[in-house]
Coordinates of N, CA and C and ligand atoms in Angstrom, one line a residue:
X1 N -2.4 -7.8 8.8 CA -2.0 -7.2 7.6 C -2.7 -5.9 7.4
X2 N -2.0 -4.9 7.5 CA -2.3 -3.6 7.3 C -2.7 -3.5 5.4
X3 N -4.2 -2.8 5.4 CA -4.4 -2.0 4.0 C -4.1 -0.6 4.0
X4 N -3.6 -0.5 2.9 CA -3.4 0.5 2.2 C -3.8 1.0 0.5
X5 N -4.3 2.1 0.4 CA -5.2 2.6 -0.9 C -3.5 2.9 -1.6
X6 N -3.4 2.3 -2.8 CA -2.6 3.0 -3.8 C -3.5 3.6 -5.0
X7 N -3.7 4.9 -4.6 CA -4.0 6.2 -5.2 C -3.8 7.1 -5.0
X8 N -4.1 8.2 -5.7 CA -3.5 10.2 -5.0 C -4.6 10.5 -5.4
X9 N -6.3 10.3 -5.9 CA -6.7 10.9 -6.1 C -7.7 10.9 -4.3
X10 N -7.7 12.3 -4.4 CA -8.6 12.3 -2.6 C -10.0 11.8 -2.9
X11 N -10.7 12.2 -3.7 CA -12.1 11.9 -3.6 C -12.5 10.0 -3.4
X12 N -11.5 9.1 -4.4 CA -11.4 7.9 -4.1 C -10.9 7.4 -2.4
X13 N -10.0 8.1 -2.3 CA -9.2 8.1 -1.0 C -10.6 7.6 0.0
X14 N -11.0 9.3 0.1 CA -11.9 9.8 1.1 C -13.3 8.2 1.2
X15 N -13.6 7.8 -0.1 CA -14.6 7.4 -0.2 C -14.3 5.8 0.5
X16 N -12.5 5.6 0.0 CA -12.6 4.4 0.6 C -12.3 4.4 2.1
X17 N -11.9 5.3 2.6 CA -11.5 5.6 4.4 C -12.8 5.7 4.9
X18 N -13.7 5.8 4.2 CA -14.8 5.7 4.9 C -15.6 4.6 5.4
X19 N -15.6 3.4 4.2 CA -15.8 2.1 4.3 C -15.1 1.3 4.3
X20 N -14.0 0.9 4.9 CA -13.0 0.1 4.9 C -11.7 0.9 5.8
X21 N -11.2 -0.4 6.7 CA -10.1 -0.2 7.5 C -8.7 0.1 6.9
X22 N -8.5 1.6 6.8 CA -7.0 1.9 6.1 C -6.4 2.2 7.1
X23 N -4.8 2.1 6.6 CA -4.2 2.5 7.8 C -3.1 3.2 6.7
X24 N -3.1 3.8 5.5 CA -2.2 4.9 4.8 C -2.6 4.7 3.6
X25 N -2.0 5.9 2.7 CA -1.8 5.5 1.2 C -0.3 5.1 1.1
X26 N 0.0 4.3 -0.5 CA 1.0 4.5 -1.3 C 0.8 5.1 -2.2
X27 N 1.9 5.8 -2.9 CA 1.6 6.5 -4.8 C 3.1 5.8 -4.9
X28 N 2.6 6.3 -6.2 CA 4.4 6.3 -7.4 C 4.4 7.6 -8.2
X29 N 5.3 7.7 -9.4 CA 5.3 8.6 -10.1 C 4.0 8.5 -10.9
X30 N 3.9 7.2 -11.4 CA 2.5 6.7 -12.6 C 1.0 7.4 -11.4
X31 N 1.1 6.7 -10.4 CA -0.4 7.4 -9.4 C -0.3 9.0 -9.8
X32 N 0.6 9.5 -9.2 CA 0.6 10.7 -9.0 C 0.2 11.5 -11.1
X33 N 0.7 10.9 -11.8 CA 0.8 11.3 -13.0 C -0.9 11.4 -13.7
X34 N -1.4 10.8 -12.8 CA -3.2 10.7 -13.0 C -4.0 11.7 -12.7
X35 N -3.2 12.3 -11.6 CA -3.5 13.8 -10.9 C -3.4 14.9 -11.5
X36 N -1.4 14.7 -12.1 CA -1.2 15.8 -12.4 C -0.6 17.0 -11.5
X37 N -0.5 18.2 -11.7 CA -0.2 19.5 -11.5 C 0.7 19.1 -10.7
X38 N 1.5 20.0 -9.6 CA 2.3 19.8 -8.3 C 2.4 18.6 -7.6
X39 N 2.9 17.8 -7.1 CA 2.8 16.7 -6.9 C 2.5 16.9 -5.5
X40 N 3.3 17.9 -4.8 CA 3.1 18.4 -3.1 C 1.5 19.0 -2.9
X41 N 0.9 19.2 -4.2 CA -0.1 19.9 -3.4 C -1.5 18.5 -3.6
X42 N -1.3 17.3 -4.3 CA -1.7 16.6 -4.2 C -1.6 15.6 -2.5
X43 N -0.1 15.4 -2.4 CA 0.6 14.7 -1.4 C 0.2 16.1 -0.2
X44 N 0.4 16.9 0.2 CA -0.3 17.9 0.8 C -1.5 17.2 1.4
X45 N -2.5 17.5 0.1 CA -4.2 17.1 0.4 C -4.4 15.8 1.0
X46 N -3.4 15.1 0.5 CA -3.6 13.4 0.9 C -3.3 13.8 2.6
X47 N -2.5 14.3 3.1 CA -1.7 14.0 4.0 C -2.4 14.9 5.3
X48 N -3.3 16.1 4.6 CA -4.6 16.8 5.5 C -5.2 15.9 6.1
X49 N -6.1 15.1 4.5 CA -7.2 13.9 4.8 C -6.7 12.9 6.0
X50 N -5.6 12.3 5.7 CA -5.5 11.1 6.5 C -4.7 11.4 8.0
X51 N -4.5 12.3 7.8 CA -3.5 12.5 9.0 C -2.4 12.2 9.4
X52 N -1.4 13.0 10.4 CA -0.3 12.5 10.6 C -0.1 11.6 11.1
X53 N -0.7 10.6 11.9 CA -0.3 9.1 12.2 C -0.4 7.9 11.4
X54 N -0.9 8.4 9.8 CA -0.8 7.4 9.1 C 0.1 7.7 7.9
X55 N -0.1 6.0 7.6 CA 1.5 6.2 6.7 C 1.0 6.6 4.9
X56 N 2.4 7.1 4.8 CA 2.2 8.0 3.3 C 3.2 7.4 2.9
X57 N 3.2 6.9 1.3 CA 4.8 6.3 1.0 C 4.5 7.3 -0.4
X58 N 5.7 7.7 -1.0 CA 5.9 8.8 -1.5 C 7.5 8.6 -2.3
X59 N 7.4 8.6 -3.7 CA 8.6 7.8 -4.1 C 9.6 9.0 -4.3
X60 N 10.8 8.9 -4.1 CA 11.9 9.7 -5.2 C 12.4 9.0 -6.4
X61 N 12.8 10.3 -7.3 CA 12.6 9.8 -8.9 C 14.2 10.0 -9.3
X62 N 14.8 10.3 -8.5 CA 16.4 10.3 -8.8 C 17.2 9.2 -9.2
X63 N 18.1 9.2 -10.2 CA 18.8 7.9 -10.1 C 19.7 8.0 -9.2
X64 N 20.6 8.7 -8.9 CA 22.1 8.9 -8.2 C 21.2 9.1 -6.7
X65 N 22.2 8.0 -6.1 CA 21.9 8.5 -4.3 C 21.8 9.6 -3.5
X66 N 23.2 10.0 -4.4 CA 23.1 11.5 -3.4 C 21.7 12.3 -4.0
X67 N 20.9 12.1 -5.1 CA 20.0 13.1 -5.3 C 18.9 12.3 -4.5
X68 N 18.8 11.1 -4.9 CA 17.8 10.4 -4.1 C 17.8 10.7 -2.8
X69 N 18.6 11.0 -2.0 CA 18.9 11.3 -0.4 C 18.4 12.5 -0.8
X70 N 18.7 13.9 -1.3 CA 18.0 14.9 -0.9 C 17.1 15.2 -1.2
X71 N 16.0 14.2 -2.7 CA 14.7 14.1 -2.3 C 13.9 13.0 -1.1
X72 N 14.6 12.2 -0.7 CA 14.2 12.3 0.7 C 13.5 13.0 1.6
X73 N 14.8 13.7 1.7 CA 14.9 14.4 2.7 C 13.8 15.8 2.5
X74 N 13.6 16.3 1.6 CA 12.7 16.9 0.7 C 11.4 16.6 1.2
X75 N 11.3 15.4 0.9 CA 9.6 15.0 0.4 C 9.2 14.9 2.3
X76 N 10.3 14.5 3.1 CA 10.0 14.2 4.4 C 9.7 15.9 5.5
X77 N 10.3 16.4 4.8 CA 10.3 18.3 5.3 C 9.2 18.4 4.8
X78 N 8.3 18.1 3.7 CA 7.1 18.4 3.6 C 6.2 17.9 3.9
X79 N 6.3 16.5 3.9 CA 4.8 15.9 4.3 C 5.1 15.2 5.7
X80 N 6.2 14.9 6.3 CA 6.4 15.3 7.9 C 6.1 13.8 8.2
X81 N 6.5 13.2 9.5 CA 6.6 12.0 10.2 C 5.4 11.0 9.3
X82 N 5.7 9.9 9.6 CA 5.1 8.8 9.1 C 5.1 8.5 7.4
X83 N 6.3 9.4 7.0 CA 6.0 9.6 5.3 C 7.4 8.5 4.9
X84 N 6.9 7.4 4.5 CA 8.0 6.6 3.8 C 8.5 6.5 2.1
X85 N 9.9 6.9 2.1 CA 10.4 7.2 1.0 C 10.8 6.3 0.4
X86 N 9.9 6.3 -0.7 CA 9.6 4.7 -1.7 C 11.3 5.1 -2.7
X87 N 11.9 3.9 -2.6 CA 13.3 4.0 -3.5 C 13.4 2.6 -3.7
X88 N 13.4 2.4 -5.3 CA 13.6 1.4 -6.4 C 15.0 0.7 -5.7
X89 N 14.8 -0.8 -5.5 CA 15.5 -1.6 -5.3 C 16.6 -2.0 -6.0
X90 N 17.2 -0.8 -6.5 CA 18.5 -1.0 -7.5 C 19.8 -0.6 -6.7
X91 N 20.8 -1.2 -7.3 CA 22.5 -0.7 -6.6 C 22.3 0.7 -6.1
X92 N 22.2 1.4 -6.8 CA 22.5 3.2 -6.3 C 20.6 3.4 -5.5
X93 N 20.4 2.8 -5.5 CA 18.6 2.6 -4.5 C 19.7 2.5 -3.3
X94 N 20.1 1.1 -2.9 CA 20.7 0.8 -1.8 C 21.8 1.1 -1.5
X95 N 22.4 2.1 -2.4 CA 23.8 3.2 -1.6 C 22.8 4.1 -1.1
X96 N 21.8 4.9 -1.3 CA 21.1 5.9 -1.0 C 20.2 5.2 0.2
X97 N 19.9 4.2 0.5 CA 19.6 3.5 1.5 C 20.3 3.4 3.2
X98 N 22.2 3.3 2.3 CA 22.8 3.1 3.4 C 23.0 4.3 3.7
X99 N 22.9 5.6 3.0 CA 23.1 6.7 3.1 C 21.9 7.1 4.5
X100 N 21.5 6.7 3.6 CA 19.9 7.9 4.8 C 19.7 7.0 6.6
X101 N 20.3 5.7 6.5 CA 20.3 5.2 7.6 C 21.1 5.5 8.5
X102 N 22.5 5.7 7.9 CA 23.8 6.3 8.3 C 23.8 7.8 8.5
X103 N 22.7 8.8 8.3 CA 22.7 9.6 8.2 C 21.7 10.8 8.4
X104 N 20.6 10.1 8.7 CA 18.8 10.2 9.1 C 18.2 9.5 9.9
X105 N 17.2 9.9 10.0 CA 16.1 9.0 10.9 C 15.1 8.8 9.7
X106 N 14.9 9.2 8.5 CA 14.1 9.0 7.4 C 13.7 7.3 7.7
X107 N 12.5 7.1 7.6 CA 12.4 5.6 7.0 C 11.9 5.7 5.3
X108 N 11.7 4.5 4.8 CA 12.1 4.3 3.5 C 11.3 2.8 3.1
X109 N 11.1 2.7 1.7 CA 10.5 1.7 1.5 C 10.9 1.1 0.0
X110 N 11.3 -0.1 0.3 CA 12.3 -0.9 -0.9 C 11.0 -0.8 -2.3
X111 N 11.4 -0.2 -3.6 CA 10.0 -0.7 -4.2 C 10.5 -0.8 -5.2
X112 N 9.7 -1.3 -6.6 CA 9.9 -2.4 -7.8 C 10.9 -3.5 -8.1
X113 N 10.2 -4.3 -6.4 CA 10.9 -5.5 -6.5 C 10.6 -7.0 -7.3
X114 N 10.7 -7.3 -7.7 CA 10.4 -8.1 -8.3 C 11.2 -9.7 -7.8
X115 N 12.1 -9.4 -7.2 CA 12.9 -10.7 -7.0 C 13.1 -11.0 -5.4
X116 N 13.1 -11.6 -4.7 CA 13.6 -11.8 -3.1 C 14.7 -11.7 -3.0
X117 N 15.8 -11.8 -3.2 CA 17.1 -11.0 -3.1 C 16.9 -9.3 -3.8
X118 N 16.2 -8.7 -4.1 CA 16.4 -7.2 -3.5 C 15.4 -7.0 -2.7
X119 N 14.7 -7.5 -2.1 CA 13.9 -7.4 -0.8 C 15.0 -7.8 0.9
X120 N 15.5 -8.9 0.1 CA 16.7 -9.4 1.1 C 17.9 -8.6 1.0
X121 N 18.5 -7.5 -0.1 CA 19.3 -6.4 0.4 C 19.0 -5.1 0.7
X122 N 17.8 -5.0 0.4 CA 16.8 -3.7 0.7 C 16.4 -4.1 2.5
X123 N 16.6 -5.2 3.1 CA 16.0 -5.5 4.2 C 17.5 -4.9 5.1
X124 N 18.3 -5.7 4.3 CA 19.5 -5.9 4.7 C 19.9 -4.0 5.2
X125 N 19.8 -3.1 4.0 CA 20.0 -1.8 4.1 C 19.2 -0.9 4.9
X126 N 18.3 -1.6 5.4 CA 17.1 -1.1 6.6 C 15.7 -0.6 6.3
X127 N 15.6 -0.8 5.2 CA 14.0 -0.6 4.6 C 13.2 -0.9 5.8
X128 N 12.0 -0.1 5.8 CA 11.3 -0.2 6.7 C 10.1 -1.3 6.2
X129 N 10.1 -1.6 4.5 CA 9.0 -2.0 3.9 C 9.8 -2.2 2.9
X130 N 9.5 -3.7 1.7 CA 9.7 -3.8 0.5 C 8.4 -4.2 -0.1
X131 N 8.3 -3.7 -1.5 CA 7.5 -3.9 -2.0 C 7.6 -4.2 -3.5
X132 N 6.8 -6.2 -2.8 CA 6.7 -7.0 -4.2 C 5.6 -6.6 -5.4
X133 N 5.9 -6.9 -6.6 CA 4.7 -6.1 -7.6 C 4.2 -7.4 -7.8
X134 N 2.9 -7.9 -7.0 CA 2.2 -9.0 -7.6 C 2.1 -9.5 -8.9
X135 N 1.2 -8.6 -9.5 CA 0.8 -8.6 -10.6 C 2.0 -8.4 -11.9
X136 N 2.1 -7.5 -11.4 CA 3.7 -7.5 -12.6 C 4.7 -8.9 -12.7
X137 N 5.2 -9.4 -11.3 CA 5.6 -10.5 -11.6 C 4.8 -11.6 -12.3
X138 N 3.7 -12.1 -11.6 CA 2.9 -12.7 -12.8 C 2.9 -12.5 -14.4
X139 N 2.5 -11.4 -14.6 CA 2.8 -11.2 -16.0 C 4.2 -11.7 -16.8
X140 N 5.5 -11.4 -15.8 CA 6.1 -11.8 -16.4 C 6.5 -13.4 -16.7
X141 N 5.4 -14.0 -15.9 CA 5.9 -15.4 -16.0 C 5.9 -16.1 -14.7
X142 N 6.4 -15.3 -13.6 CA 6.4 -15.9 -12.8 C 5.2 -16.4 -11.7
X143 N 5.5 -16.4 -10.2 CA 4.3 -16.6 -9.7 C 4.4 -15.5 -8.5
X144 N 3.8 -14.4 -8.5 CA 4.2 -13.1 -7.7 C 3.8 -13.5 -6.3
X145 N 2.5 -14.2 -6.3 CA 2.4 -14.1 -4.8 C 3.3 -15.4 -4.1
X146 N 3.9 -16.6 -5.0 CA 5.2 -17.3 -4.3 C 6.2 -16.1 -4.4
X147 N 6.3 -15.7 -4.9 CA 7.9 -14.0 -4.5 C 7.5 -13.7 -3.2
X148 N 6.2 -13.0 -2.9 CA 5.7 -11.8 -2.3 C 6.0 -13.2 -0.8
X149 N 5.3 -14.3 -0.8 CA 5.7 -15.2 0.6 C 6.9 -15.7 0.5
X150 N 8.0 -16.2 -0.3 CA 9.4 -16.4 0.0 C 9.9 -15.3 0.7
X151 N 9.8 -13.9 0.4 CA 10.3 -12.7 1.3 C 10.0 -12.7 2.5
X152 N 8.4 -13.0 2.8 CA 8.0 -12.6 3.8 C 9.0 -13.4 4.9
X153 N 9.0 -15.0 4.5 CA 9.9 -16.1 4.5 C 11.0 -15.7 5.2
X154 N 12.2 -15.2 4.1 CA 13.5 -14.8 4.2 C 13.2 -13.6 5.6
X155 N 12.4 -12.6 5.9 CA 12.4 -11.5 6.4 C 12.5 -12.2 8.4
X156 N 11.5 -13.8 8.2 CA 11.2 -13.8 9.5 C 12.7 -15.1 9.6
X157 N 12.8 -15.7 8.8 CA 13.8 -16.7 9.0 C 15.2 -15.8 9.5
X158 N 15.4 -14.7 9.0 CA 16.5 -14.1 9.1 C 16.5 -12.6 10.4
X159 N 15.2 -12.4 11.2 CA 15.1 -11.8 12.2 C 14.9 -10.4 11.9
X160 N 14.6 -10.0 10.1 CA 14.8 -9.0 9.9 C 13.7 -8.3 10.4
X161 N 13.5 -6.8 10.3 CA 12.3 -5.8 10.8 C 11.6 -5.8 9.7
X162 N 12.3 -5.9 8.9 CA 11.2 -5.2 7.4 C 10.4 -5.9 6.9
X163 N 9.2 -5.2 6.4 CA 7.7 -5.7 6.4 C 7.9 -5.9 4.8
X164 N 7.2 -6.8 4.2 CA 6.7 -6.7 3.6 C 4.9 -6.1 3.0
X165 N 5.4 -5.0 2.1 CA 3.9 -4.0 1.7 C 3.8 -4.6 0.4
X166 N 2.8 -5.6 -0.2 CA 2.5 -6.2 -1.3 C 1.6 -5.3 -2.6
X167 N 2.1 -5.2 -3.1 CA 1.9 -4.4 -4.1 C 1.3 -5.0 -5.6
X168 N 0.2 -4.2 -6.4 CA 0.4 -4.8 -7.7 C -0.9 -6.2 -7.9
X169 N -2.1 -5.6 -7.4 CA -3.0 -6.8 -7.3 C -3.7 -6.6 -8.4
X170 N -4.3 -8.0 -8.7 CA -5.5 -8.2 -9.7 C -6.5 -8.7 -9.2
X171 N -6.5 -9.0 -8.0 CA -8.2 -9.4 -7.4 C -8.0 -10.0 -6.2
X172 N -8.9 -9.8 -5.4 CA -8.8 -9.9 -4.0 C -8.5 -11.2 -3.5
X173 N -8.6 -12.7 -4.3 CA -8.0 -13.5 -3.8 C -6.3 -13.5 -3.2
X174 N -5.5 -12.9 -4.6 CA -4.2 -12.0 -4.2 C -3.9 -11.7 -2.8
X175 N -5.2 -11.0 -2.7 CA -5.0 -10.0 -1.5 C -5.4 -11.4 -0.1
X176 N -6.4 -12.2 -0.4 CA -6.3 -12.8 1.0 C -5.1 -13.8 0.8
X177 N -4.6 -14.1 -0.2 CA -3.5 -15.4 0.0 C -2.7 -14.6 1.0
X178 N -2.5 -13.5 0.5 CA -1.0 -13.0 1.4 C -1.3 -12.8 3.1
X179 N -2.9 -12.3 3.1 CA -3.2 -12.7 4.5 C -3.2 -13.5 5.2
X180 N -3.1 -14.6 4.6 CA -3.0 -15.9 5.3 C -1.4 -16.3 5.7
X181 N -0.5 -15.7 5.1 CA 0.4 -15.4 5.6 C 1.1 -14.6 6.7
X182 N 0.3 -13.3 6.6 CA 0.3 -12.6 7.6 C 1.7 -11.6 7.2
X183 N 1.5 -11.3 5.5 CA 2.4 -9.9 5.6 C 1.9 -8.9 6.3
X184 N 2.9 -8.0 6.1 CA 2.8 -6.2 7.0 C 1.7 -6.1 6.2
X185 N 1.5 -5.7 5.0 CA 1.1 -5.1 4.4 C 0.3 -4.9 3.0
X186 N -0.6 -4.8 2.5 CA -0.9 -4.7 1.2 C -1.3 -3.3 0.8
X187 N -1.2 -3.2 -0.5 CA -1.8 -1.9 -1.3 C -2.4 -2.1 -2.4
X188 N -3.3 -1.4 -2.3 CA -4.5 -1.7 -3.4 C -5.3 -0.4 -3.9
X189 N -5.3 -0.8 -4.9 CA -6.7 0.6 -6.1 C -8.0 0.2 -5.3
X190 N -8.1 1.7 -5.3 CA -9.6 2.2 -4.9 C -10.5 1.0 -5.6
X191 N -10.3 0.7 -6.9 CA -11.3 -0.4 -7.8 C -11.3 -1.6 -6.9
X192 N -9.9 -2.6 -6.5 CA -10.1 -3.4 -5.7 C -10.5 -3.6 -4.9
X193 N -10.8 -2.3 -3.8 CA -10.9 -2.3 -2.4 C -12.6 -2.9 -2.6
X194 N -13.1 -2.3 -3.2 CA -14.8 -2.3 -3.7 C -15.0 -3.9 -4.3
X195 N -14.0 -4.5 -4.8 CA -13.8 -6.2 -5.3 C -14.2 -7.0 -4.3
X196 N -13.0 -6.5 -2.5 CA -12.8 -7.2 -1.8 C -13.6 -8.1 -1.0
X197 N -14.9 -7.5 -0.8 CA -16.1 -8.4 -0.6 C -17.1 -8.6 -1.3
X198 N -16.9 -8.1 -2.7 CA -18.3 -8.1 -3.8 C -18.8 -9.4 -4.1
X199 N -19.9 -10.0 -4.3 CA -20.3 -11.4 -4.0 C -22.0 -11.2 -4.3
X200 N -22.7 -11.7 -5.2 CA -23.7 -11.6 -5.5 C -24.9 -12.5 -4.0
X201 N -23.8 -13.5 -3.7 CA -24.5 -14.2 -2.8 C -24.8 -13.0 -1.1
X202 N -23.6 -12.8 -0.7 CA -23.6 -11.7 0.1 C -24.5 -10.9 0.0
X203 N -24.9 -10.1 -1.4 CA -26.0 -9.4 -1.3 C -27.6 -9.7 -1.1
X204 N -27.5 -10.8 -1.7 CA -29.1 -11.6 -2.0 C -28.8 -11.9 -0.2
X205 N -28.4 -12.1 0.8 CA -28.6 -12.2 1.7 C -29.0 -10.7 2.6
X206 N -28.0 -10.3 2.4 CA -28.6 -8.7 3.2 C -30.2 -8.4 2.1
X207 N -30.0 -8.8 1.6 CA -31.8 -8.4 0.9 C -32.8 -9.1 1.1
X208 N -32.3 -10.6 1.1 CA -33.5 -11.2 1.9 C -33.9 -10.8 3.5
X209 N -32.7 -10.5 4.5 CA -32.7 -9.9 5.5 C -34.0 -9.0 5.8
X210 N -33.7 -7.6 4.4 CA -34.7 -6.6 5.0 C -36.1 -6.9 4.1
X211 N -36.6 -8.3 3.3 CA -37.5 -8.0 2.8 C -37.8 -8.7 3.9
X212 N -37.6 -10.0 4.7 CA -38.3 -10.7 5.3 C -38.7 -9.8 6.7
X213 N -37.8 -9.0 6.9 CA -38.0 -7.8 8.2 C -39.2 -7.1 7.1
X214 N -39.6 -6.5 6.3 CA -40.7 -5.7 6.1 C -41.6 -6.1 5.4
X215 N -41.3 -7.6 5.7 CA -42.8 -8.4 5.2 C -43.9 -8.4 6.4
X216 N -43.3 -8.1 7.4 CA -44.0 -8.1 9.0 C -44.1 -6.5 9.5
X217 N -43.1 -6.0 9.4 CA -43.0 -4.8 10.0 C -43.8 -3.5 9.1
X218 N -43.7 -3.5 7.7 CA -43.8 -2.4 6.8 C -43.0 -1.9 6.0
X219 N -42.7 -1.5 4.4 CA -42.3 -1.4 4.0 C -41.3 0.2 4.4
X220 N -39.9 0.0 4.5 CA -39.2 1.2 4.4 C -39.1 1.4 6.7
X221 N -40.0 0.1 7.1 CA -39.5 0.4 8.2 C -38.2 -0.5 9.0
X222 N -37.7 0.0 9.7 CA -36.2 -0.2 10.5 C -36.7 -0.6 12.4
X223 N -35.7 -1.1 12.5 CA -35.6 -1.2 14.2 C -36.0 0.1 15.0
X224 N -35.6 1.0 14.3 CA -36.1 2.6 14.7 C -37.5 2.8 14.8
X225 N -37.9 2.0 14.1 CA -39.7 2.4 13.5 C -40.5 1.6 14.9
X226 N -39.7 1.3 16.1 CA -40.2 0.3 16.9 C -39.9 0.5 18.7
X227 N -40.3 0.4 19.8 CA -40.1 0.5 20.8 C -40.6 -0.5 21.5
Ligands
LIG1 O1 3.2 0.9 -6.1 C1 3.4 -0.1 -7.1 C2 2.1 -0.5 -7.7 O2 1.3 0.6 -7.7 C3 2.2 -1.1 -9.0 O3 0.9 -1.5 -9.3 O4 -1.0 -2.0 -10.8 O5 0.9 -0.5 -11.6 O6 1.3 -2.9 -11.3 P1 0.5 -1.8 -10.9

């Protein structure tokens, strides 16, 4: 299961690519609206940092297909290969779907899905990625991470390609159920990434580690301090 930071801001980005295995961001309109100013020169910066072989999902805000297709196409002339064009899982989502498949090499990613049948015609329409809102479904009652594994479910029972990228967490349990499944993908706040191993026990161990090491050796000394 691939992680992914859903944030635009770089300095979180930066901090979590440093400690933890990413392999792209996601944003939305709401991420991006945290930033502010131009949205390209944010999506720009992100796309410096991490580089062209990782993935950037980057939504269009159009309702009508045809507009949705030429922000596409748009957002992909600027931030260039590996940039998947996040489009809302609605009817004119998946005409603008069949459009860009029928008509591009663009890939694309199914998002604010909430239900397994628009992950199953978002799959259908060639989504590279759908993306269930954990937490949102929960809220509303239901149980998001049974959504988020029935898809994954439907995706492999039915031979489809498309991953599921799990979206919309509240705490890193979330995040390992679905690993144990073995989706594509998850996305997660810079906040959770820092959840993912936090454990008071974990720590009292690496601390007992270095007091019992400089109860012998010296205080503030390391393997270095030694030949
Ligand atoms: O990309 C969708 C995801 O960011 C939604 O997360 O936390 O706003 O429910 P949240």
């Amino acid at each position: 299961m691939k992680l992914l930071i859903d944030d635009a801001h770089i300095d979180a980005i930066k901090k979590i690519y440093a400690a933890y295995p990413v392999s792209g961001v996601t944003t939305n309109p709401t991420i991006l609206s945290k930033v502010g100013g131009n949205p390209f020169d944010t999506l720009r910066q992100i796309r410096g940092f991490i580089g062209e072989e990782a993935d950037l999902h980057v939504q269009a805000v159009s309702r009508r297909a045809d507009d949705i297709v030429a922000e596409a196409k748009h957002i992909v002339n600027l931030l260039g290969a590996n940039t998947y064009v996040k489009i809302p899982a609605v009817p004119e989502g998946f005409r603008a779907m069949k459009i860009l498949v029928d008509t591009t090499e663009i890939p694309f990613t199914a998002t604010a899905i909430y239900t397994p049948m628009q992950a199953f015609i978002a799959g259908q329409c060639g989504a590279s990625f759908a993306a269930p809102y954990v937490n949102r479904i929960d809220n509303m009652g239901f149980d998001g991470l049974r959504v988020a594994m029935e898809i994954q479910k439907i995706f492999t029972a039915n031979h489809m390609e498309t991953e599921v990228i799990a979206a919309s967490f509240k705490n890193s349990q979330q995040v390992l159920e679905l690993c144990k499944c073995g989706v594509g993908a998850a996305t997660i706040s810079p906040e959770l990434f820092d959840m993912l191993v936090k454990n008071s026990a974990i720590d009292s161990a690496v601390d007992a580690f270095i007091a019992d090491f400089e109860s012998f050796a010296g205080a503030g000394n390391t393997m270095l301090s030694f030949r």
